[in-house]
PDB file of C-alpha atoms in Angstrom:
ATOM      1  CA  MET K   1     126.533 111.057  80.653  1.00  0.00           C
ATOM      2  CA  VAL K   2     126.622 114.698  79.588  1.00  0.00           C
ATOM      3  CA  GLN K   3     129.963 114.049  77.919  1.00  0.00           C
ATOM      4  CA  GLY K   4     129.329 110.543  76.565  1.00  0.00           C
ATOM      5  CA  ALA K   5     125.674 110.847  75.505  1.00  0.00           C
ATOM      6  CA  PRO K   6     124.605 114.509  75.722  1.00  0.00           C
ATOM      7  CA  ASP K   7     121.413 113.978  73.725  1.00  0.00           C
ATOM      8  CA  ARG K   8     120.067 111.238  75.986  1.00  0.00           C
ATOM      9  CA  LYS K   9     117.018 112.065  78.062  1.00  0.00           C
ATOM     10  CA  ILE K  10     117.156 111.489  81.810  1.00  0.00           C
ATOM     11  CA  GLY K  11     114.229 111.666  84.207  1.00  0.00           C
ATOM     12  CA  LEU K  12     114.012 111.760  87.992  1.00  0.00           C
ATOM     13  CA  VAL K  13     111.254 110.119  90.051  1.00  0.00           C
ATOM     14  CA  THR K  14     111.460 110.368  93.842  1.00  0.00           C
ATOM     15  CA  PHE K  15     109.311 108.764  96.507  1.00  0.00           C
ATOM     16  CA  ASN K  16     108.449 108.886 100.176  1.00  0.00           C
ATOM     17  CA  HIS K  17     104.785 108.862 101.292  1.00  0.00           C
ATOM     18  CA  GLU K  18     104.002 110.013  97.741  1.00  0.00           C
ATOM     19  CA  VAL K  19     105.678 109.896  94.329  1.00  0.00           C
ATOM     20  CA  CYS K  20     107.164 113.016  92.788  1.00  0.00           C
ATOM     21  CA  VAL K  21     107.819 112.958  89.048  1.00  0.00           C
ATOM     22  CA  TYR K  22     110.431 115.583  88.168  1.00  0.00           C
ATOM     23  CA  GLY K  23     111.078 114.138  84.715  1.00  0.00           C
ATOM     24  CA  ASP K  24     113.900 116.144  83.143  1.00  0.00           C
ATOM     25  CA  ALA K  25     113.302 118.951  85.705  1.00  0.00           C
ATOM     26  CA  SER K  26     112.338 121.486  83.045  1.00  0.00           C
ATOM     27  CA  ALA K  27     108.680 121.649  84.160  1.00  0.00           C
ATOM     28  CA  PRO K  28     107.027 121.731  87.580  1.00  0.00           C
ATOM     29  CA  PRO K  29     107.055 118.317  89.286  1.00  0.00           C
ATOM     30  CA  GLN K  30     103.944 116.149  89.455  1.00  0.00           C
ATOM     31  CA  ASN K  31     102.978 114.672  92.820  1.00  0.00           C
ATOM     32  CA  ILE K  32     101.098 111.381  92.970  1.00  0.00           C
ATOM     33  CA  ALA K  33      99.463 110.635  96.310  1.00  0.00           C
ATOM     34  CA  GLY K  34      96.528 108.991  98.066  1.00  0.00           C
ATOM     35  CA  ASP K  35      94.484 106.332  96.275  1.00  0.00           C
ATOM     36  CA  LYS K  36      96.456 106.838  93.063  1.00  0.00           C
ATOM     37  CA  LEU K  37      99.406 105.060  94.737  1.00  0.00           C
ATOM     38  CA  PHE K  38      97.324 101.857  94.596  1.00  0.00           C
ATOM     39  CA  ASP K  39      96.034 102.333  91.021  1.00  0.00           C
ATOM     40  CA  TYR K  40      98.295 100.361  88.684  1.00  0.00           C
ATOM     41  CA  ASN K  41      96.447 101.513  85.551  1.00  0.00           C
ATOM     42  CA  PHE K  42      96.754 105.181  86.528  1.00  0.00           C
ATOM     43  CA  LEU K  43     100.457 104.822  87.316  1.00  0.00           C
ATOM     44  CA  MET K  44     101.177 103.081  83.991  1.00  0.00           C
ATOM     45  CA  GLU K  45      99.127 105.497  81.880  1.00  0.00           C
ATOM     46  CA  ASN K  46     100.550 108.529  83.660  1.00  0.00           C
ATOM     47  CA  GLY K  47     104.115 107.312  83.188  1.00  0.00           C
ATOM     48  CA  GLN K  48     103.546 106.444  79.533  1.00  0.00           C
ATOM     49  CA  THR K  49     102.087 109.860  78.748  1.00  0.00           C
ATOM     50  CA  PRO K  50     105.260 111.846  78.219  1.00  0.00           C
ATOM     51  CA  GLY K  51     103.751 115.334  78.122  1.00  0.00           C
ATOM     52  CA  ASP K  52     106.548 117.630  79.247  1.00  0.00           C
ATOM     53  CA  LYS K  53     108.195 115.075  81.567  1.00  0.00           C
ATOM     54  CA  LEU K  54     111.068 114.132  79.259  1.00  0.00           C
ATOM     55  CA  LYS K  55     111.346 116.619  76.450  1.00  0.00           C
ATOM     56  CA  ASN K  56     114.915 117.888  76.886  1.00  0.00           C
ATOM     57  CA  PRO K  57     118.268 116.075  76.657  1.00  0.00           C
ATOM     58  CA  ILE K  58     120.651 115.819  79.611  1.00  0.00           C
ATOM     59  CA  LYS K  59     122.949 118.486  78.124  1.00  0.00           C
ATOM     60  CA  ALA K  60     120.129 121.004  78.701  1.00  0.00           C
ATOM     61  CA  THR K  61     118.848 119.758  82.072  1.00  0.00           C
ATOM     62  CA  LYS K  62     121.929 118.494  83.926  1.00  0.00           C
ATOM     63  CA  ASP K  63     122.207 121.384  86.376  1.00  0.00           C
ATOM     64  CA  LYS K  64     118.520 121.261  87.353  1.00  0.00           C
ATOM     65  CA  LEU K  65     118.593 117.485  87.770  1.00  0.00           C
ATOM     66  CA  VAL K  66     121.761 117.567  89.867  1.00  0.00           C
ATOM     67  CA  HIS K  67     120.235 120.297  92.061  1.00  0.00           C
ATOM     68  CA  LYS K  68     117.082 118.186  92.641  1.00  0.00           C
ATOM     69  CA  LEU K  69     119.092 115.023  93.279  1.00  0.00           C
ATOM     70  CA  MET K  70     121.479 116.663  95.759  1.00  0.00           C
ATOM     71  CA  GLY K  71     118.528 118.169  97.647  1.00  0.00           C
ATOM     72  CA  LEU K  72     116.891 114.814  98.396  1.00  0.00           C
ATOM     73  CA  GLU K  73     116.394 113.841 102.035  1.00  0.00           C
ATOM     74  CA  GLU K  74     114.871 110.842 103.754  1.00  0.00           C
ATOM     75  CA  THR K  75     111.404 111.775 104.981  1.00  0.00           C
ATOM     76  CA  GLY K  76     109.614 108.661 106.221  1.00  0.00           C
ATOM     77  CA  PRO K  77     107.467 106.070 104.430  1.00  0.00           C
ATOM     78  CA  THR K  78     108.495 104.478 101.136  1.00  0.00           C
ATOM     79  CA  ALA K  79     106.173 104.377  98.088  1.00  0.00           C
ATOM     80  CA  LEU K  80     108.711 102.294  96.194  1.00  0.00           C
ATOM     81  CA  GLY K  81     106.186 100.211  94.209  1.00  0.00           C
ATOM     82  CA  PRO K  82     104.240 103.142  92.733  1.00  0.00           C
ATOM     83  CA  ALA K  83     107.472 104.999  91.922  1.00  0.00           C
ATOM     84  CA  LEU K  84     108.915 101.959  90.185  1.00  0.00           C
ATOM     85  CA  VAL K  85     105.763 101.406  88.100  1.00  0.00           C
ATOM     86  CA  THR K  86     105.835 105.082  87.073  1.00  0.00           C
ATOM     87  CA  ALA K  87     109.541 105.016  86.196  1.00  0.00           C
ATOM     88  CA  ILE K  88     109.276 101.782  84.200  1.00  0.00           C
ATOM     89  CA  ALA K  89     106.290 103.185  82.304  1.00  0.00           C
ATOM     90  CA  MET K  90     108.297 106.314  81.478  1.00  0.00           C
ATOM     91  CA  ALA K  91     111.286 104.249  80.326  1.00  0.00           C
ATOM     92  CA  SER K  92     109.035 102.059  78.177  1.00  0.00           C
ATOM     93  CA  LYS K  93     108.304 105.071  75.994  1.00  0.00           C
ATOM     94  CA  GLY K  94     111.989 105.954  75.627  1.00  0.00           C
ATOM     95  CA  ALA K  95     114.566 104.821  73.124  1.00  0.00           C
ATOM     96  CA  PRO K  96     115.607 101.161  72.932  1.00  0.00           C
ATOM     97  CA  GLY K  97     117.930 100.398  75.830  1.00  0.00           C
ATOM     98  CA  SER K  98     116.167 102.777  78.224  1.00  0.00           C
ATOM     99  CA  MET K  99     116.678 101.812  81.843  1.00  0.00           C
ATOM    100  CA  VAL K 100     115.578 102.539  85.386  1.00  0.00           C
ATOM    101  CA  VAL K 101     118.086 102.908  88.215  1.00  0.00           C
ATOM    102  CA  LEU K 102     116.499 102.355  91.615  1.00  0.00           C
ATOM    103  CA  CYS K 103     117.984 103.728  94.827  1.00  0.00           C
ATOM    104  CA  THR K 104     116.174 103.390  98.148  1.00  0.00           C
ATOM    105  CA  ASP K 105     116.905 103.441 101.841  1.00  0.00           C
ATOM    106  CA  GLY K 106     113.715 101.828 103.022  1.00  0.00           C
ATOM    107  CA  LEU K 107     111.197  99.017 102.872  1.00  0.00           C
ATOM    108  CA  ALA K 108     108.334  99.422 100.396  1.00  0.00           C
ATOM    109  CA  ASN K 109     105.473 100.236 102.765  1.00  0.00           C
ATOM    110  CA  VAL K 110     103.125 102.588 100.844  1.00  0.00           C
ATOM    111  CA  GLY K 111     100.917 101.827  97.841  1.00  0.00           C
ATOM    112  CA  LEU K 112     101.333  98.995  95.338  1.00  0.00           C
ATOM    113  CA  GLY K 113     103.843  96.372  96.420  1.00  0.00           C
ATOM    114  CA  ALA K 114     103.904  97.372 100.087  1.00  0.00           C
ATOM    115  CA  PHE K 115     105.629  94.720 102.204  1.00  0.00           C
ATOM    116  CA  ASP K 116     104.516  95.901 105.621  1.00  0.00           C
ATOM    117  CA  GLU K 117     101.393  93.710 105.445  1.00  0.00           C
ATOM    118  CA  VAL K 118     103.219  90.568 104.249  1.00  0.00           C
ATOM    119  CA  LYS K 119     103.032  87.808 106.863  1.00  0.00           C
ATOM    120  CA  THR K 120     105.402  84.842 106.852  1.00  0.00           C
ATOM    121  CA  GLU K 121     106.183  82.210 109.438  1.00  0.00           C
TER     122      GLU K 121
END
């Protein structure tokens, strides 16, 4: 993407027992935890408030983003729902055609959308 669309903005949102919003990795990450993982309105408003989450294009933040991405490790529970709400809210404030790419290794079991309480026959 750095070569094909260097002015595009890319953000990183990670999740385990909490959600970590790195954005473009140019500012300190924001951690979302506890009751906020169940608060849809908070997650949407927080994601839609750009602040300094996505202010720089990929040509300026590539190395920091790659470093964060390559340092990810599996660490337990999966707050997939809250992370997805946050990421979609962030993308909704981007340019037309903005997208979210979801990668997970676990079952959504923390916060909004948790499947661990779903009972079926």
